[in-house]
Amino acid sequence: MRFQDQVVVVTGASRGIGRGIAEAFAKEGAKVACVATSEAGAKATADALADGAKAYACDVSNTESVENLFNQIQEEMGTPSVLVNNAGVARDTLLLRMKDEDWDTVLNVNLKGTFLCIRAVTRSMMKARYGRIVNISSIVGQHGQAGQANYAASKAGIFGLTMSVAKELGSRGITCNAIAPGFIQTDMTESLSEEMKEHVVKTAPAGRLGSPEDVASAVLFLASQESAYITGQTITVDGGLTL
Ligand code: NAP
């Protein structure tokens, strides 16, 4: 019960990795603010968690929506001690076919959304002189991927943001770290070809795709008191795929 009564905000909590993260925090006593684009999606997760979880609809790429979200959470749940920036989208296509809106949507949700949520939570965390921020990036942000220039750029940007926030807020008891997942079984990877999935299974020393629980374990460590002296870092959770 490492997070007993702590307020934990998880964006993109309606499904996949975010839902796995929300469940793992709830199991350890946290009051989880489950955020998704729709009230129904967020509520589906919140209802499945322990008492104290609440659902919030928010578009993380929209400044006003994010400001309202954190004001509401502060009022209804109290000061968040953990923020997990997990909401993300992909619009994969080759560079020559990539439309401006494919670029803008992915950068706005994945990178600007992460910035907006961090900015919105910072003041209250600074006041409390405690906070844990965990940003979900990707191995694609470290290594690039054909057909994912927009996604890779957004996820690489998260590393720069993470290190800068770590430097800026470290003296206030706030850490900021990133996770770089490999191939995790969720809606996002559902559309991958069988060939690609087989390649991952054959190449990764772990011999399988990852699960949301695999990512959640690393998130909970970085969100815990035990990780106080770790900041600005990235933990890769890919079963050894990129070795
Ligand atoms: P997913 O199953 O597609 O779920 C995406 C989540 O993000 C949903 O809860 C969705 O909410 C939310 N979301 C999307 N746009 C949003 C917005 N504008 N505002 C608020 N919430 C928004 O994805 P996933 O596979 O679990 O991935 C979660 C994170 O891990 C993403 O950042 C992704 O880039 C990263 N990641 C995934 C993998 C992988 O293999 N799956 C690997 C590396 C990194 P709605 O349900 O309301 O749409």
mmCIF file of N, CA and C in Angstrom, residues 90-210:
data_model
loop_
_atom_site.group_PDB
_atom_site.id
_atom_site.type_symbol
_atom_site.label_atom_id
_atom_site.label_comp_id
_atom_site.label_asym_id
_atom_site.label_seq_id
_atom_site.Cartn_x
_atom_site.Cartn_y
_atom_site.Cartn_z
ATOM 1 N N ALA A 90 -1.444 7.902 -32.181
ATOM 2 C CA ALA A 90 -0.533 7.722 -33.320
ATOM 3 C C ALA A 90 -1.322 7.987 -34.601
ATOM 4 N N ARG A 91 -0.684 8.562 -35.576
ATOM 5 C CA ARG A 91 -1.275 8.732 -36.921
ATOM 6 C C ARG A 91 -0.161 8.333 -37.886
ATOM 7 N N ASP A 92 0.038 7.014 -38.030
ATOM 8 C CA ASP A 92 1.194 6.519 -38.780
ATOM 9 C C ASP A 92 0.998 6.634 -40.291
ATOM 10 N N THR A 93 2.002 7.152 -40.938
ATOM 11 C CA THR A 93 2.031 7.159 -42.399
ATOM 12 C C THR A 93 3.431 7.611 -42.841
ATOM 13 N N LEU A 94 3.795 7.258 -44.072
ATOM 14 C CA LEU A 94 5.120 7.656 -44.545
ATOM 15 C C LEU A 94 5.206 9.172 -44.685
ATOM 16 N N LEU A 95 6.404 9.670 -44.494
ATOM 17 C CA LEU A 95 6.657 11.114 -44.466
ATOM 18 C C LEU A 95 6.019 11.876 -45.628
ATOM 19 N N LEU A 96 6.186 11.338 -46.842
ATOM 20 C CA LEU A 96 5.687 12.052 -48.021
ATOM 21 C C LEU A 96 4.165 12.148 -48.049
ATOM 22 N N ARG A 97 3.522 11.236 -47.316
ATOM 23 C CA ARG A 97 2.047 11.265 -47.294
ATOM 24 C C ARG A 97 1.504 11.928 -46.031
ATOM 25 N N MET A 98 2.406 12.337 -45.159
ATOM 26 C CA MET A 98 1.960 12.858 -43.852
ATOM 27 C C MET A 98 1.347 14.251 -44.012
ATOM 28 N N LYS A 99 0.111 14.379 -43.575
ATOM 29 C CA LYS A 99 -0.565 15.687 -43.672
ATOM 30 C C LYS A 99 -0.201 16.525 -42.445
ATOM 31 N N ASP A 100 -0.344 17.835 -42.602
ATOM 32 C CA ASP A 100 -0.076 18.735 -41.467
ATOM 33 C C ASP A 100 -0.875 18.303 -40.240
ATOM 34 N N GLU A 101 -2.126 17.907 -40.484
ATOM 35 C CA GLU A 101 -2.966 17.573 -39.321
ATOM 36 C C GLU A 101 -2.507 16.277 -38.642
ATOM 37 N N ASP A 102 -1.880 15.346 -39.409
ATOM 38 C CA ASP A 102 -1.324 14.133 -38.784
ATOM 39 C C ASP A 102 -0.193 14.532 -37.828
ATOM 40 N N TRP A 103 0.600 15.477 -38.279
ATOM 41 C CA TRP A 103 1.723 15.963 -37.457
ATOM 42 C C TRP A 103 1.197 16.706 -36.218
ATOM 43 N N ASP A 104 0.287 17.671 -36.490
ATOM 44 C CA ASP A 104 -0.194 18.531 -35.401
ATOM 45 C C ASP A 104 -0.932 17.735 -34.327
ATOM 46 N N THR A 105 -1.785 16.828 -34.739
ATOM 47 C CA THR A 105 -2.570 16.064 -33.751
ATOM 48 C C THR A 105 -1.649 15.285 -32.821
ATOM 49 N N VAL A 106 -0.683 14.595 -33.405
ATOM 50 C CA VAL A 106 0.197 13.742 -32.590
ATOM 51 C C VAL A 106 1.087 14.590 -31.674
ATOM 52 N N LEU A 107 1.657 15.666 -32.214
ATOM 53 C CA LEU A 107 2.491 16.539 -31.364
ATOM 54 C C LEU A 107 1.659 17.212 -30.277
ATOM 55 N N ASN A 108 0.440 17.619 -30.627
ATOM 56 C CA ASN A 108 -0.403 18.327 -29.659
ATOM 57 C C ASN A 108 -0.854 17.427 -28.514
ATOM 58 N N VAL A 109 -1.245 16.209 -28.824
ATOM 59 C CA VAL A 109 -1.703 15.310 -27.751
ATOM 60 C C VAL A 109 -0.495 14.790 -26.962
ATOM 61 N N ASN A 110 0.476 14.237 -27.646
ATOM 62 C CA ASN A 110 1.565 13.529 -26.946
ATOM 63 C C ASN A 110 2.540 14.474 -26.233
ATOM 64 N N LEU A 111 2.940 15.550 -26.913
ATOM 65 C CA LEU A 111 3.977 16.412 -26.330
ATOM 66 C C LEU A 111 3.383 17.645 -25.641
ATOM 67 N N LYS A 112 2.533 18.376 -26.367
ATOM 68 C CA LYS A 112 1.942 19.567 -25.732
ATOM 69 C C LYS A 112 1.056 19.151 -24.560
ATOM 70 N N GLY A 113 0.330 18.045 -24.718
ATOM 71 C CA GLY A 113 -0.537 17.553 -23.640
ATOM 72 C C GLY A 113 0.257 17.253 -22.377
ATOM 73 N N THR A 114 1.431 16.673 -22.556
ATOM 74 C CA THR A 114 2.295 16.360 -21.408
ATOM 75 C C THR A 114 2.753 17.655 -20.736
ATOM 76 N N PHE A 115 3.161 18.621 -21.551
ATOM 77 C CA PHE A 115 3.569 19.935 -21.016
ATOM 78 C C PHE A 115 2.423 20.610 -20.262
ATOM 79 N N LEU A 116 1.240 20.629 -20.875
ATOM 80 C CA LEU A 116 0.102 21.330 -20.245
ATOM 81 C C LEU A 116 -0.250 20.720 -18.886
ATOM 82 N N CYS A 117 -0.240 19.385 -18.814
ATOM 83 C CA CYS A 117 -0.593 18.731 -17.534
ATOM 84 C C CYS A 117 0.479 18.996 -16.481
ATOM 85 N N ILE A 118 1.751 18.974 -16.887
ATOM 86 C CA ILE A 118 2.824 19.257 -15.924
ATOM 87 C C ILE A 118 2.688 20.695 -15.410
ATOM 88 N N ARG A 119 2.469 21.628 -16.339
ATOM 89 C CA ARG A 119 2.348 23.031 -15.918
ATOM 90 C C ARG A 119 1.179 23.225 -14.952
ATOM 91 N N ALA A 120 0.072 22.524 -15.243
ATOM 92 C CA ALA A 120 -1.129 22.704 -14.418
ATOM 93 C C ALA A 120 -0.969 22.127 -13.011
ATOM 94 N N VAL A 121 -0.120 21.109 -12.856
ATOM 95 C CA VAL A 121 0.002 20.457 -11.541
ATOM 96 C C VAL A 121 1.162 21.036 -10.715
ATOM 97 N N THR A 122 2.055 21.747 -11.387
ATOM 98 C CA THR A 122 3.303 22.167 -10.745
ATOM 99 C C THR A 122 3.116 23.045 -9.503
ATOM 100 N N ARG A 123 2.209 24.034 -9.607
ATOM 101 C CA ARG A 123 2.076 24.972 -8.498
ATOM 102 C C ARG A 123 1.712 24.267 -7.186
ATOM 103 N N SER A 124 0.736 23.360 -7.277
ATOM 104 C CA SER A 124 0.299 22.681 -6.050
ATOM 105 C C SER A 124 1.376 21.709 -5.545
ATOM 106 N N MET A 125 2.099 21.078 -6.457
ATOM 107 C CA MET A 125 3.182 20.183 -6.029
ATOM 108 C C MET A 125 4.310 20.979 -5.367
ATOM 109 N N MET A 126 4.606 22.174 -5.914
ATOM 110 C CA MET A 126 5.664 23.015 -5.331
ATOM 111 C C MET A 126 5.283 23.444 -3.921
ATOM 112 N N LYS A 127 4.006 23.775 -3.754
ATOM 113 C CA LYS A 127 3.500 24.174 -2.436
ATOM 114 C C LYS A 127 3.671 23.035 -1.438
ATOM 115 N N ALA A 128 3.382 21.817 -1.915
ATOM 116 C CA ALA A 128 3.466 20.635 -1.047
ATOM 117 C C ALA A 128 4.915 20.187 -0.859
ATOM 118 N N ARG A 129 5.800 20.758 -1.649
ATOM 119 C CA ARG A 129 7.216 20.368 -1.688
ATOM 120 C C ARG A 129 7.379 18.860 -1.883
ATOM 121 N N TYR A 130 6.484 18.319 -2.694
ATOM 122 C CA TYR A 130 6.564 16.894 -3.026
ATOM 123 C C TYR A 130 5.802 16.639 -4.319
ATOM 124 N N GLY A 131 6.354 15.807 -5.161
ATOM 125 C CA GLY A 131 5.624 15.402 -6.363
ATOM 126 C C GLY A 131 6.404 14.373 -7.160
ATOM 127 N N ARG A 132 5.644 13.550 -7.878
ATOM 128 C CA ARG A 132 6.242 12.549 -8.769
ATOM 129 C C ARG A 132 5.557 12.681 -10.121
ATOM 130 N N ILE A 133 6.338 12.984 -11.155
ATOM 131 C CA ILE A 133 5.784 13.090 -12.501
ATOM 132 C C ILE A 133 6.417 11.990 -13.352
ATOM 133 N N VAL A 134 5.571 11.197 -13.997
ATOM 134 C CA VAL A 134 6.075 10.109 -14.852
ATOM 135 C C VAL A 134 5.457 10.280 -16.238
ATOM 136 N N ASN A 135 6.313 10.411 -17.240
ATOM 137 C CA ASN A 135 5.859 10.620 -18.612
ATOM 138 C C ASN A 135 6.060 9.357 -19.444
ATOM 139 N N ILE A 136 4.996 8.946 -20.143
ATOM 140 C CA ILE A 136 5.118 7.741 -20.973
ATOM 141 C C ILE A 136 5.580 8.146 -22.375
ATOM 142 N N SER A 137 6.839 7.805 -22.684
ATOM 143 C CA SER A 137 7.387 8.067 -24.007
ATOM 144 C C SER A 137 7.326 6.765 -24.806
ATOM 145 N N SER A 138 8.401 6.405 -25.487
ATOM 146 C CA SER A 138 8.408 5.168 -26.293
ATOM 147 C C SER A 138 9.825 4.893 -26.763
ATOM 148 N N ILE A 139 10.113 3.618 -27.054
ATOM 149 C CA ILE A 139 11.419 3.293 -27.664
ATOM 150 C C ILE A 139 11.514 3.943 -29.047
ATOM 151 N N VAL A 140 10.367 4.248 -29.659
ATOM 152 C CA VAL A 140 10.371 4.911 -30.972
ATOM 153 C C VAL A 140 10.936 6.329 -30.855
ATOM 154 N N GLY A 141 10.802 6.942 -29.693
ATOM 155 C CA GLY A 141 11.381 8.269 -29.456
ATOM 156 C C GLY A 141 12.895 8.201 -29.296
ATOM 157 N N GLN A 142 13.409 7.013 -28.978
ATOM 158 C CA GLN A 142 14.866 6.853 -28.812
ATOM 159 C C GLN A 142 15.527 6.410 -30.118
ATOM 160 N N HIS A 143 14.794 5.636 -30.915
ATOM 161 C CA HIS A 143 15.409 4.995 -32.080
ATOM 162 C C HIS A 143 14.786 5.380 -33.415
ATOM 163 N N GLY A 144 13.607 6.058 -33.409
ATOM 164 C CA GLY A 144 12.922 6.398 -34.661
ATOM 165 C C GLY A 144 12.232 5.178 -35.250
ATOM 166 N N GLN A 145 11.354 5.425 -36.211
ATOM 167 C CA GLN A 145 10.635 4.333 -36.866
ATOM 168 C C GLN A 145 10.060 4.831 -38.183
ATOM 169 N N ALA A 146 10.299 4.117 -39.266
ATOM 170 C CA ALA A 146 9.715 4.508 -40.554
ATOM 171 C C ALA A 146 8.202 4.533 -40.425
ATOM 172 N N GLY A 147 7.589 5.579 -40.946
ATOM 173 C CA GLY A 147 6.124 5.687 -40.878
ATOM 174 C C GLY A 147 5.632 6.325 -39.600
ATOM 175 N N GLN A 148 6.579 6.704 -38.721
ATOM 176 C CA GLN A 148 6.164 7.293 -37.439
ATOM 177 C C GLN A 148 6.952 8.566 -37.114
ATOM 178 N N ALA A 149 7.259 9.369 -38.125
ATOM 179 C CA ALA A 149 8.070 10.580 -37.890
ATOM 180 C C ALA A 149 7.401 11.494 -36.870
ATOM 181 N N ASN A 150 6.097 11.657 -36.982
ATOM 182 C CA ASN A 150 5.361 12.521 -36.043
ATOM 183 C C ASN A 150 5.396 11.928 -34.626
ATOM 184 N N TYR A 151 5.103 10.658 -34.530
ATOM 185 C CA TYR A 151 5.056 9.977 -33.221
ATOM 186 C C TYR A 151 6.451 9.970 -32.571
ATOM 187 N N ALA A 152 7.482 9.638 -33.374
ATOM 188 C CA ALA A 152 8.848 9.589 -32.848
ATOM 189 C C ALA A 152 9.289 10.962 -32.347
ATOM 190 N N ALA A 153 8.949 12.006 -33.123
ATOM 191 C CA ALA A 153 9.330 13.370 -32.719
ATOM 192 C C ALA A 153 8.636 13.746 -31.412
ATOM 193 N N SER A 154 7.357 13.386 -31.285
ATOM 194 C CA SER A 154 6.621 13.728 -30.055
ATOM 195 C C SER A 154 7.206 12.994 -28.853
ATOM 196 N N LYS A 155 7.586 11.746 -29.062
ATOM 197 C CA LYS A 155 8.094 10.948 -27.938
ATOM 198 C C LYS A 155 9.539 11.330 -27.587
ATOM 199 N N ALA A 156 10.325 11.744 -28.605
ATOM 200 C CA ALA A 156 11.685 12.233 -28.338
ATOM 201 C C ALA A 156 11.600 13.548 -27.569
ATOM 202 N N GLY A 157 10.626 14.378 -27.931
ATOM 203 C CA GLY A 157 10.434 15.657 -27.239
ATOM 204 C C GLY A 157 10.169 15.451 -25.755
ATOM 205 N N ILE A 158 9.512 14.371 -25.425
ATOM 206 C CA ILE A 158 9.199 14.089 -24.015
ATOM 207 C C ILE A 158 10.477 13.907 -23.192
ATOM 208 N N PHE A 159 11.534 13.368 -23.821
ATOM 209 C CA PHE A 159 12.786 13.200 -23.059
ATOM 210 C C PHE A 159 13.376 14.563 -22.680
ATOM 211 N N GLY A 160 13.393 15.506 -23.640
ATOM 212 C CA GLY A 160 13.920 16.848 -23.355
ATOM 213 C C GLY A 160 13.090 17.555 -22.298
ATOM 214 N N LEU A 161 11.775 17.400 -22.416
ATOM 215 C CA LEU A 161 10.857 18.005 -21.446
ATOM 216 C C LEU A 161 11.100 17.413 -20.053
ATOM 217 N N THR A 162 11.239 16.106 -20.006
ATOM 218 C CA THR A 162 11.433 15.404 -18.722
ATOM 219 C C THR A 162 12.707 15.873 -18.017
ATOM 220 N N MET A 163 13.791 15.965 -18.775
ATOM 221 C CA MET A 163 15.071 16.370 -18.162
ATOM 222 C C MET A 163 15.018 17.830 -17.693
ATOM 223 N N SER A 164 14.352 18.674 -18.482
ATOM 224 C CA SER A 164 14.266 20.092 -18.103
ATOM 225 C C SER A 164 13.414 20.285 -16.853
ATOM 226 N N VAL A 165 12.283 19.582 -16.801
ATOM 227 C CA VAL A 165 11.411 19.678 -15.622
ATOM 228 C C VAL A 165 12.154 19.146 -14.394
ATOM 229 N N ALA A 166 12.906 18.072 -14.582
ATOM 230 C CA ALA A 166 13.673 17.491 -13.466
ATOM 231 C C ALA A 166 14.639 18.539 -12.903
ATOM 232 N N LYS A 167 15.308 19.266 -13.802
ATOM 233 C CA LYS A 167 16.276 20.288 -13.354
ATOM 234 C C LYS A 167 15.560 21.457 -12.684
ATOM 235 N N GLU A 168 14.411 21.836 -13.240
ATOM 236 C CA GLU A 168 13.707 23.014 -12.748
ATOM 237 C C GLU A 168 13.038 22.777 -11.393
ATOM 238 N N LEU A 169 12.546 21.569 -11.168
ATOM 239 C CA LEU A 169 11.724 21.330 -9.969
ATOM 240 C C LEU A 169 12.379 20.433 -8.920
ATOM 241 N N GLY A 170 13.602 19.992 -9.214
ATOM 242 C CA GLY A 170 14.270 19.056 -8.305
ATOM 243 C C GLY A 170 14.421 19.575 -6.886
ATOM 244 N N SER A 171 14.713 20.876 -6.755
ATOM 245 C CA SER A 171 14.951 21.432 -5.418
ATOM 246 C C SER A 171 13.665 21.532 -4.606
ATOM 247 N N ARG A 172 12.516 21.318 -5.240
ATOM 248 C CA ARG A 172 11.221 21.404 -4.543
ATOM 249 C C ARG A 172 10.680 20.027 -4.164
ATOM 250 N N GLY A 173 11.522 19.016 -4.252
ATOM 251 C CA GLY A 173 11.070 17.658 -3.869
ATOM 252 C C GLY A 173 10.253 16.977 -4.950
ATOM 253 N N ILE A 174 10.345 17.512 -6.168
ATOM 254 C CA ILE A 174 9.558 16.932 -7.273
ATOM 255 C C ILE A 174 10.508 16.227 -8.242
ATOM 256 N N THR A 175 10.208 14.960 -8.561
ATOM 257 C CA THR A 175 11.003 14.260 -9.563
ATOM 258 C C THR A 175 10.185 14.137 -10.844
ATOM 259 N N CYS A 176 10.884 14.037 -11.964
ATOM 260 C CA CYS A 176 10.220 13.882 -13.260
ATOM 261 C C CYS A 176 11.029 12.879 -14.070
ATOM 262 N N ASN A 177 10.409 11.765 -14.401
ATOM 263 C CA ASN A 177 11.091 10.701 -15.141
ATOM 264 C C ASN A 177 10.221 10.214 -16.287
ATOM 265 N N ALA A 178 10.839 9.447 -17.176
ATOM 266 C CA ALA A 178 10.104 8.915 -18.334
ATOM 267 C C ALA A 178 10.215 7.392 -18.381
ATOM 268 N N ILE A 179 9.232 6.808 -19.055
ATOM 269 C CA ILE A 179 9.250 5.374 -19.338
ATOM 270 C C ILE A 179 9.233 5.240 -20.855
ATOM 271 N N ALA A 180 10.056 4.348 -21.378
ATOM 272 C CA ALA A 180 10.025 4.071 -22.814
ATOM 273 C C ALA A 180 9.577 2.620 -23.023
ATOM 274 N N PRO A 181 8.261 2.432 -23.224
ATOM 275 C CA PRO A 181 7.800 1.058 -23.470
ATOM 276 C C PRO A 181 8.167 0.599 -24.879
ATOM 277 N N GLY A 182 8.305 -0.716 -25.024
ATOM 278 C CA GLY A 182 8.490 -1.316 -26.355
ATOM 279 C C GLY A 182 7.122 -1.642 -26.929
ATOM 280 N N PHE A 183 6.914 -2.906 -27.348
ATOM 281 C CA PHE A 183 5.609 -3.299 -27.902
ATOM 282 C C PHE A 183 4.734 -3.877 -26.792
ATOM 283 N N ILE A 184 3.682 -3.164 -26.475
ATOM 284 C CA ILE A 184 2.787 -3.553 -25.393
ATOM 285 C C ILE A 184 1.422 -3.894 -26.009
ATOM 286 N N GLN A 185 0.829 -4.991 -25.554
ATOM 287 C CA GLN A 185 -0.447 -5.400 -26.136
ATOM 288 C C GLN A 185 -1.606 -4.507 -25.703
ATOM 289 N N THR A 186 -2.024 -3.619 -26.619
ATOM 290 C CA THR A 186 -3.152 -2.706 -26.370
ATOM 291 C C THR A 186 -3.833 -2.433 -27.716
ATOM 292 N N ASP A 187 -4.875 -1.575 -27.682
ATOM 293 C CA ASP A 187 -5.544 -1.185 -28.943
ATOM 294 C C ASP A 187 -4.547 -0.595 -29.936
ATOM 295 N N MET A 188 -3.552 0.155 -29.383
ATOM 296 C CA MET A 188 -2.601 0.852 -30.259
ATOM 297 C C MET A 188 -1.768 -0.112 -31.100
ATOM 298 N N THR A 189 -1.476 -1.297 -30.543
ATOM 299 C CA THR A 189 -0.633 -2.261 -31.273
ATOM 300 C C THR A 189 -1.474 -3.363 -31.921
ATOM 301 N N GLU A 190 -2.795 -3.293 -31.724
ATOM 302 C CA GLU A 190 -3.712 -4.306 -32.262
ATOM 303 C C GLU A 190 -3.585 -4.413 -33.788
ATOM 304 N N SER A 191 -3.398 -3.258 -34.435
ATOM 305 C CA SER A 191 -3.386 -3.243 -35.900
ATOM 306 C C SER A 191 -2.049 -3.687 -36.503
ATOM 307 N N LEU A 192 -1.053 -3.978 -35.665
ATOM 308 C CA LEU A 192 0.243 -4.422 -36.215
ATOM 309 C C LEU A 192 0.082 -5.771 -36.906
ATOM 310 N N SER A 193 0.875 -6.009 -37.943
ATOM 311 C CA SER A 193 0.787 -7.286 -38.652
ATOM 312 C C SER A 193 1.281 -8.424 -37.753
ATOM 313 N N GLU A 194 0.790 -9.630 -38.035
ATOM 314 C CA GLU A 194 1.240 -10.825 -37.290
ATOM 315 C C GLU A 194 2.755 -10.986 -37.436
ATOM 316 N N GLU A 195 3.232 -10.625 -38.640
ATOM 317 C CA GLU A 195 4.667 -10.734 -38.948
ATOM 318 C C GLU A 195 5.488 -9.870 -37.977
ATOM 319 N N MET A 196 4.991 -8.637 -37.752
ATOM 320 C CA MET A 196 5.674 -7.705 -36.859
ATOM 321 C C MET A 196 5.671 -8.245 -35.422
ATOM 322 N N LYS A 197 4.506 -8.773 -35.006
ATOM 323 C CA LYS A 197 4.409 -9.301 -33.640
ATOM 324 C C LYS A 197 5.357 -10.488 -33.461
ATOM 325 N N GLU A 198 5.405 -11.354 -34.492
ATOM 326 C CA GLU A 198 6.318 -12.516 -34.438
ATOM 327 C C GLU A 198 7.768 -12.065 -34.350
ATOM 328 N N HIS A 199 8.080 -10.984 -35.085
ATOM 329 C CA HIS A 199 9.439 -10.440 -35.073
ATOM 330 C C HIS A 199 9.819 -10.003 -33.647
ATOM 331 N N VAL A 200 8.879 -9.330 -32.988
ATOM 332 C CA VAL A 200 9.134 -8.857 -31.619
ATOM 333 C C VAL A 200 9.354 -10.051 -30.693
ATOM 334 N N VAL A 201 8.482 -11.040 -30.811
ATOM 335 C CA VAL A 201 8.574 -12.222 -29.940
ATOM 336 C C VAL A 201 9.918 -12.930 -30.145
ATOM 337 N N LYS A 202 10.348 -13.014 -31.409
ATOM 338 C CA LYS A 202 11.610 -13.702 -31.719
ATOM 339 C C LYS A 202 12.828 -12.891 -31.285
ATOM 340 N N THR A 203 12.747 -11.544 -31.411
ATOM 341 C CA THR A 203 13.915 -10.685 -31.175
ATOM 342 C C THR A 203 14.113 -10.309 -29.713
ATOM 343 N N ALA A 204 13.010 -10.064 -29.011
ATOM 344 C CA ALA A 204 13.147 -9.604 -27.619
ATOM 345 C C ALA A 204 13.606 -10.766 -26.734
ATOM 346 N N PRO A 205 14.660 -10.554 -25.934
ATOM 347 C CA PRO A 205 15.114 -11.614 -25.019
ATOM 348 C C PRO A 205 13.981 -12.145 -24.130
ATOM 349 N N ALA A 206 13.010 -11.313 -23.812
ATOM 350 C CA ALA A 206 11.894 -11.768 -22.970
ATOM 351 C C ALA A 206 10.975 -12.731 -23.729
ATOM 352 N N GLY A 207 11.048 -12.734 -25.067
ATOM 353 C CA GLY A 207 10.301 -13.707 -25.868
ATOM 354 C C GLY A 207 8.804 -13.498 -25.916
ATOM 355 N N ARG A 208 8.368 -12.278 -25.677
ATOM 356 C CA ARG A 208 6.919 -11.981 -25.728
ATOM 357 C C ARG A 208 6.705 -10.483 -25.869
ATOM 358 N N LEU A 209 5.462 -10.106 -26.225
ATOM 359 C CA LEU A 209 5.094 -8.696 -26.164
ATOM 360 C C LEU A 209 4.880 -8.320 -24.706
ATOM 361 N N GLY A 210 4.904 -7.039 -24.410
ATOM 362 C CA GLY A 210 4.698 -6.605 -23.027
ATOM 363 C C GLY A 210 3.219 -6.447 -22.699
#
